[in-house]
Coordinates of N, CA and C in Angstrom, one line a residue:
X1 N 73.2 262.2 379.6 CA 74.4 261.6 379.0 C 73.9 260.6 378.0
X2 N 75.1 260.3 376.8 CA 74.5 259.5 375.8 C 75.7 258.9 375.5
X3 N 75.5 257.4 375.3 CA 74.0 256.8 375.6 C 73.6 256.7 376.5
X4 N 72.7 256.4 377.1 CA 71.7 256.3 378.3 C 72.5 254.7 379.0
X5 N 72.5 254.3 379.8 CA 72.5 252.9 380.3 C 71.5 252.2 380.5
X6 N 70.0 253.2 381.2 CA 69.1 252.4 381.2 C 68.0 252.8 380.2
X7 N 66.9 251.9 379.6 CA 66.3 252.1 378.3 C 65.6 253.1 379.4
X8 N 65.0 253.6 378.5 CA 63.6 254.8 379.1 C 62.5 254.4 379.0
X9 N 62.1 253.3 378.5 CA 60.6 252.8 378.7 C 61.1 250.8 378.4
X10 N 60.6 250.3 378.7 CA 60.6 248.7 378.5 C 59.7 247.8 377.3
X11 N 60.0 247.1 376.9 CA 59.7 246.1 375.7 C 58.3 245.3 376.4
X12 N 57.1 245.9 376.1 CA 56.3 244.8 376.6 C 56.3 243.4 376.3
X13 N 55.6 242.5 376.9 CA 55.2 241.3 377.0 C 54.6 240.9 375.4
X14 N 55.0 240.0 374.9 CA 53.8 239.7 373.5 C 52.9 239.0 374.1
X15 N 51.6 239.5 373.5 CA 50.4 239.1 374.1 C 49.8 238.0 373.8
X16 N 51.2 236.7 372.5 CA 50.3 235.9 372.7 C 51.4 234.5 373.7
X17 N 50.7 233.9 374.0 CA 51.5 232.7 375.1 C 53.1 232.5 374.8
X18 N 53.9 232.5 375.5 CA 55.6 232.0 375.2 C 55.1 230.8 374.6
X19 N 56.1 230.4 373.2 CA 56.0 229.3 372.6 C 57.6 228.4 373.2
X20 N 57.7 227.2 373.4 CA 59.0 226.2 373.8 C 58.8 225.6 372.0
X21 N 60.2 225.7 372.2 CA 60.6 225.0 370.8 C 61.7 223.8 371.3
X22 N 62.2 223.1 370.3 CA 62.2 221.8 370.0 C 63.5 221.6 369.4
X23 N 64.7 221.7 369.7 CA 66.1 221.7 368.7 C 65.6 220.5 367.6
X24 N 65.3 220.4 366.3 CA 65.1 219.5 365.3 C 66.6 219.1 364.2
X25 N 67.6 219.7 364.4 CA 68.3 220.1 363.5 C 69.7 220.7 364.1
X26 N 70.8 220.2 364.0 CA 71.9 221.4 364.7 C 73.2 220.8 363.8
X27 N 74.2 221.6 363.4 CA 75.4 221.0 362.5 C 76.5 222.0 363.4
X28 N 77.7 221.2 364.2 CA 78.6 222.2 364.4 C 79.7 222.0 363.8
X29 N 79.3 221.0 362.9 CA 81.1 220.7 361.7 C 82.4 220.6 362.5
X30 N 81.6 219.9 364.0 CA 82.9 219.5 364.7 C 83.5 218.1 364.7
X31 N 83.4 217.3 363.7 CA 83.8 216.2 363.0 C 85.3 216.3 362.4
X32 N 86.1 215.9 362.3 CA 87.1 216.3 361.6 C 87.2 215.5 360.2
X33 N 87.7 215.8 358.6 CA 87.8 215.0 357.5 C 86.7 214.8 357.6
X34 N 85.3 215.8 357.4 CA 84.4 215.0 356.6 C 84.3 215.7 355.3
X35 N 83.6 215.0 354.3 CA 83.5 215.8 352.7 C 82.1 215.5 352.2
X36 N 82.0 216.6 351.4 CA 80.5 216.6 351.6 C 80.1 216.3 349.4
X37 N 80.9 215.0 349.3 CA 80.4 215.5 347.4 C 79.1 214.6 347.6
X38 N 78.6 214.7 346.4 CA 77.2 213.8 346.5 C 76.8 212.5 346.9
X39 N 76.5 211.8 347.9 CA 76.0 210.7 348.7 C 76.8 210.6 349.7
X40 N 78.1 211.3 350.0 CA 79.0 211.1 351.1 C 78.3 212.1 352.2
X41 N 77.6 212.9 352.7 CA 77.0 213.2 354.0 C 75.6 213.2 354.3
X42 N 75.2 212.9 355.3 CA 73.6 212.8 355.4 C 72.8 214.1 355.9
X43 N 73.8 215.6 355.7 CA 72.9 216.5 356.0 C 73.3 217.6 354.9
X44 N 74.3 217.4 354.5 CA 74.8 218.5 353.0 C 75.7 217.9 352.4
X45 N 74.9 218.7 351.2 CA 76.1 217.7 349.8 C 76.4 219.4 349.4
X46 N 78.1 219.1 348.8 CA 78.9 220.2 347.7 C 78.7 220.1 346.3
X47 N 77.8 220.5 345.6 CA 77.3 220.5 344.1 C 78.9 220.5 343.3
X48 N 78.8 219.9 342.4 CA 79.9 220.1 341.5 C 79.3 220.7 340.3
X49 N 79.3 221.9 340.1 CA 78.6 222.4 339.1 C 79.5 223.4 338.8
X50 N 78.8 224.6 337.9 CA 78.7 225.8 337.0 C 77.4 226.6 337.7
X51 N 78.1 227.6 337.9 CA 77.1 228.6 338.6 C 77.1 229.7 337.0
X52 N 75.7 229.3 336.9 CA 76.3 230.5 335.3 C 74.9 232.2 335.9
X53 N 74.5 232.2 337.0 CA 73.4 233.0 337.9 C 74.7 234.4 337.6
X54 N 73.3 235.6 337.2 CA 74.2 236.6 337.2 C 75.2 236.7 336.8
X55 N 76.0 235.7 335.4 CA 77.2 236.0 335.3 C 78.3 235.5 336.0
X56 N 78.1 234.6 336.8 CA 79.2 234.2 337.8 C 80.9 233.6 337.2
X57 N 81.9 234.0 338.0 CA 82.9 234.2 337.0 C 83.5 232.9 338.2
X58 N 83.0 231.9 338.9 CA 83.4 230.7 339.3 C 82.4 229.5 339.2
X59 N 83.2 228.7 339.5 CA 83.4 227.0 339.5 C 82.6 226.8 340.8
X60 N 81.8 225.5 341.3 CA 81.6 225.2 342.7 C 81.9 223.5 342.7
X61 N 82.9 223.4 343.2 CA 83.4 221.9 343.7 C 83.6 221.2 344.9
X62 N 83.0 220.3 345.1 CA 83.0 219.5 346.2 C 84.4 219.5 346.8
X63 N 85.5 219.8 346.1 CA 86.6 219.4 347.0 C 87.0 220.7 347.5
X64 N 86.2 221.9 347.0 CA 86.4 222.8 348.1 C 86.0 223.0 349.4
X65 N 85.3 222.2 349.7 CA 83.7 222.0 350.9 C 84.7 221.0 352.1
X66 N 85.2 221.3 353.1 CA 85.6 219.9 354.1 C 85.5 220.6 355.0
X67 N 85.7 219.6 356.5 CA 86.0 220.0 357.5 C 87.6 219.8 357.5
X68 N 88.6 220.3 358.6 CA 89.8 220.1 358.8 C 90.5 219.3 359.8
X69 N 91.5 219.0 360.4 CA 91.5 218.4 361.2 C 90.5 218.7 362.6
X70 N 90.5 220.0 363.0 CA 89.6 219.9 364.2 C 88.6 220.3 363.8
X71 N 87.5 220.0 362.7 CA 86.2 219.9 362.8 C 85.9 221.5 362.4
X72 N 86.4 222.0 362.0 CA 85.9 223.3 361.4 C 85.5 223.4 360.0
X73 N 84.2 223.7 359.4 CA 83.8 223.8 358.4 C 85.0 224.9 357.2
X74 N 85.3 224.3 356.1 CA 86.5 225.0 355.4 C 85.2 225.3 354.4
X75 N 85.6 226.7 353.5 CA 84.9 226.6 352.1 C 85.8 227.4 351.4
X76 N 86.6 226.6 350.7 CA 87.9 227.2 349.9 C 87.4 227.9 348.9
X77 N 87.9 229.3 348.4 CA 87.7 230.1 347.4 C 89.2 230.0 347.2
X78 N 89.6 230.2 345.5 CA 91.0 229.8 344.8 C 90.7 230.3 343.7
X79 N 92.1 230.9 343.2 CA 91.9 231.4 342.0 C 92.8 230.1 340.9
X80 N 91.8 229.2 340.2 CA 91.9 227.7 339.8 C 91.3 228.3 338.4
X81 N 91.4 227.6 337.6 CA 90.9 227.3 335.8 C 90.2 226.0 336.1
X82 N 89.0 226.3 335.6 CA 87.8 225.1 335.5 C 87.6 225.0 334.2
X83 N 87.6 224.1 333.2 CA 87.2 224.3 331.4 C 86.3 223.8 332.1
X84 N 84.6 224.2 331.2 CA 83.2 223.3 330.9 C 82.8 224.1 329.6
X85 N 81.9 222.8 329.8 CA 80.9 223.1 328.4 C 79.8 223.1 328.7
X86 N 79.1 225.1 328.4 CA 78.1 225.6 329.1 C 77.2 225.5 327.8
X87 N 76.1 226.1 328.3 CA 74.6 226.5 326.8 C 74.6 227.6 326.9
X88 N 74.8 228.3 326.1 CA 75.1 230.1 325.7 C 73.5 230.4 325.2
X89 N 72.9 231.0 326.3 CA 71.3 231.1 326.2 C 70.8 232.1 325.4
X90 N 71.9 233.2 325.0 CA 72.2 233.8 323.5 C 71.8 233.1 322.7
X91 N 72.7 232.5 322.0 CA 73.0 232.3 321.1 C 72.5 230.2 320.9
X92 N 71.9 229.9 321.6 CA 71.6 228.5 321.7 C 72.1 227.9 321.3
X93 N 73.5 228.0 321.8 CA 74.4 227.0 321.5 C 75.7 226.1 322.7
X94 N 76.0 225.2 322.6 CA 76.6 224.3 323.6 C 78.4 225.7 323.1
X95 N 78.6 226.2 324.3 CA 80.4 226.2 324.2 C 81.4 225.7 325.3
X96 N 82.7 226.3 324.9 CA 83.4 225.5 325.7 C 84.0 227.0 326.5
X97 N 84.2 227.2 327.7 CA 84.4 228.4 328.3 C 85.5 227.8 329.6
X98 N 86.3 228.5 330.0 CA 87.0 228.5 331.2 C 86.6 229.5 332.8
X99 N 86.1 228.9 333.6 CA 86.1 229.6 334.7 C 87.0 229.8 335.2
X100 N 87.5 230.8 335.9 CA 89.0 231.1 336.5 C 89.3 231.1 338.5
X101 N 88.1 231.0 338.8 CA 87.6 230.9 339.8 C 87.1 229.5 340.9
X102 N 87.5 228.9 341.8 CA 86.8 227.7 342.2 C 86.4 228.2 343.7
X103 N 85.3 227.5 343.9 CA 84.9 227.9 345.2 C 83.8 226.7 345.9
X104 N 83.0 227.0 346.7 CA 82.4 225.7 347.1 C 80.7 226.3 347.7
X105 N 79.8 225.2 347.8 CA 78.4 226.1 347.9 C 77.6 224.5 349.0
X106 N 76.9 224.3 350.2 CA 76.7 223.3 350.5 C 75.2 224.1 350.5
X107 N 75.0 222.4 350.1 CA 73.2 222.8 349.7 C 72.4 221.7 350.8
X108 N 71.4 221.7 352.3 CA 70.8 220.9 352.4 C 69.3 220.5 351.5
X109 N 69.2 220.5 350.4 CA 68.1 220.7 349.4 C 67.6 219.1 349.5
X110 N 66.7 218.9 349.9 CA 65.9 217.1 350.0 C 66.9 216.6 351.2
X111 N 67.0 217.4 351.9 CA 67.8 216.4 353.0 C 67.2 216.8 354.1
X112 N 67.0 217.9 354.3 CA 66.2 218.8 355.4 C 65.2 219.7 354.8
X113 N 64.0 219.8 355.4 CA 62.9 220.5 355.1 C 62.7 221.5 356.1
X114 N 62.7 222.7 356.5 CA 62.8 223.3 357.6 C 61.1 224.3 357.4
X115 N 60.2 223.5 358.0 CA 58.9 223.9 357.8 C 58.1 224.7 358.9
X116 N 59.1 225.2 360.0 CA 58.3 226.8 360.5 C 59.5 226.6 362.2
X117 N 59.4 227.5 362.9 CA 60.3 227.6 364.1 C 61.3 229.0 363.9
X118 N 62.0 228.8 364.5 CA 63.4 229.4 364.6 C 64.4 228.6 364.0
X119 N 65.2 229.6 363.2 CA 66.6 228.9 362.9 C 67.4 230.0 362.9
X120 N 68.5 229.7 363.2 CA 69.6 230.1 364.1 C 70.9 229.8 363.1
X121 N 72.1 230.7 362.9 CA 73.1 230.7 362.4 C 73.9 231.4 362.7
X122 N 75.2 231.1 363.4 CA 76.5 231.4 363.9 C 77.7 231.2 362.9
X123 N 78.7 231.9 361.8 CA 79.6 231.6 361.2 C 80.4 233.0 360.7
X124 N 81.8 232.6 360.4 CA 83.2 233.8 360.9 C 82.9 234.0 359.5
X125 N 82.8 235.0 358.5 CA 82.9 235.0 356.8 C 84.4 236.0 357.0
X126 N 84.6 235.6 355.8 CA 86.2 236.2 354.9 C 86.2 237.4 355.1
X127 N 87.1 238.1 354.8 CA 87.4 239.5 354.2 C 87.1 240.2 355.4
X128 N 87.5 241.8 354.8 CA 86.9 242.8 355.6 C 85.8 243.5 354.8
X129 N 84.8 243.8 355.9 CA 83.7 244.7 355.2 C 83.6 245.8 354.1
X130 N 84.8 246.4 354.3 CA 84.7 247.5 353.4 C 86.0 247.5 352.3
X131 N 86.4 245.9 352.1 CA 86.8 245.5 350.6 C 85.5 245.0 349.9
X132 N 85.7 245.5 348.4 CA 85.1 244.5 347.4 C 85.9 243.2 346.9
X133 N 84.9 242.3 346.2 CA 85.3 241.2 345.7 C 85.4 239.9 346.1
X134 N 85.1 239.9 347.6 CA 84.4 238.3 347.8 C 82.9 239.0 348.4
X135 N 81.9 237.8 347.9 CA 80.7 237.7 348.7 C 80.3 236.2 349.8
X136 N 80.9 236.3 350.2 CA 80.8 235.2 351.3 C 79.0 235.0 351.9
X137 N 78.5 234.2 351.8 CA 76.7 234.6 352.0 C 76.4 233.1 352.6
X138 N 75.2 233.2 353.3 CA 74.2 232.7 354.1 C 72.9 232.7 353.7
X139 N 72.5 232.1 352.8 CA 71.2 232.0 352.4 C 70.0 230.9 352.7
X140 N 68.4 231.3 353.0 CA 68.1 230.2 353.8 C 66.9 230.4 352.3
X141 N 66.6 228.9 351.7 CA 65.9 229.2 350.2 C 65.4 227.8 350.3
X142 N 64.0 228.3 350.6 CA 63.0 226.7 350.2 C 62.8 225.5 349.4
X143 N 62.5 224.3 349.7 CA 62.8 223.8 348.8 C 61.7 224.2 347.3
X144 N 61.0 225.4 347.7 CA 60.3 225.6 345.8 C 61.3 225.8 344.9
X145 N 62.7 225.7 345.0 CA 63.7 226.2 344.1 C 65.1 225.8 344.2
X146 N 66.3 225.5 343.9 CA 67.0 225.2 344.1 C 68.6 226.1 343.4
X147 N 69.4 226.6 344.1 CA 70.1 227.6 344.2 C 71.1 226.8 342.7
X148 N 71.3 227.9 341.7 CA 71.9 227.3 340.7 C 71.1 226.8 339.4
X149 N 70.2 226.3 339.6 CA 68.9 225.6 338.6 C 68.1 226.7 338.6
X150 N 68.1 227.8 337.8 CA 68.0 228.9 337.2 C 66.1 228.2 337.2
X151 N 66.0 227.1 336.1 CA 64.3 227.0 335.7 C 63.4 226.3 337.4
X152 N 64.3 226.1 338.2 CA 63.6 225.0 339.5 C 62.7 227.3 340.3
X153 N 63.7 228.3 339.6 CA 62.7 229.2 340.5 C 62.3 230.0 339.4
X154 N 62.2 229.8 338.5 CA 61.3 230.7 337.2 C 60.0 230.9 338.0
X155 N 59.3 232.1 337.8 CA 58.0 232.5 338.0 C 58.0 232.0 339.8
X156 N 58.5 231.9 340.4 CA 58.5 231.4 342.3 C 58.0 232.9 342.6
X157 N 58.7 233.5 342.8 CA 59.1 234.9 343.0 C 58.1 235.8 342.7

């Protein structure tokens, strides 16, 4: 019968010693009203920027980034009008462009260094799987580079 209930052969032992690790790091965003723009939290800040990576057709602002009253991490995506004035890497020149898009991105970049272990990540993302048009993501990215600052990963890779 299929499936089976019991495996048919077993997972050996790794042959080198069980390692104990050490919790160094843990965020359950169970704080209520906290906001994360730059110097207001001591483990992630919300960049206020221009994501211009791939063409990105949003905004990232800090006041999309909170917790709520009971301590749940929010990260608002909105369909908002952002004006900036980008560098058109075409054409080398400063213009003035509207994003139509606002959304929010927390970065722990110089705040936490996470230099070998396990790390562990539990979180509900948007949408259903088999719509297009949000990318809801979890990225774990060293500090050789910094997500957004296009020249901080030139030649990393």
């Amino acid at each position: 019968q299929f499936p089976s209930t019991a495996p048919s052969t077993t997972t050996p032992k790794p042959t080198t010693p069980e390692r104990t690790y050490s919790l160094v790091f843990s965020d359950e965003f169970n704080t209520p009203h906290r906001t994360f723009a730059d110097g207001s939290d001591p483990k992630w800040t919300a960049l206020e920027k221009n994501d211009y990576t791939n063409d990105a057709q949003h905004y990232y602002s800090h006041d999309n980034a909170y917790t709520d009253t009971h301590g749940h991490l929010i990260i608002k995506s909105e369909v908002a009008d952002t004006e900036i004035v980008g560098f058109n890497d075409v054409n080398h020149k400063e213009e003035r462009i509207t994003k139509h898009f606002k959304s929010a991105m927390l970065q722990s970049w110089n705040k936490f260094c996470f230099t070998g272990g396990v790390m562990e990540a539990e979180m509900a993302l948007p949408g259903r799987h088999d719509v297009g048009g949000l990318w809801p993501a979890f990225w774990l990215l060293g500090n050789l580079a910094r997500h957004t600052y296009v020249g901080s990963s030139e030649h990393v890779w």
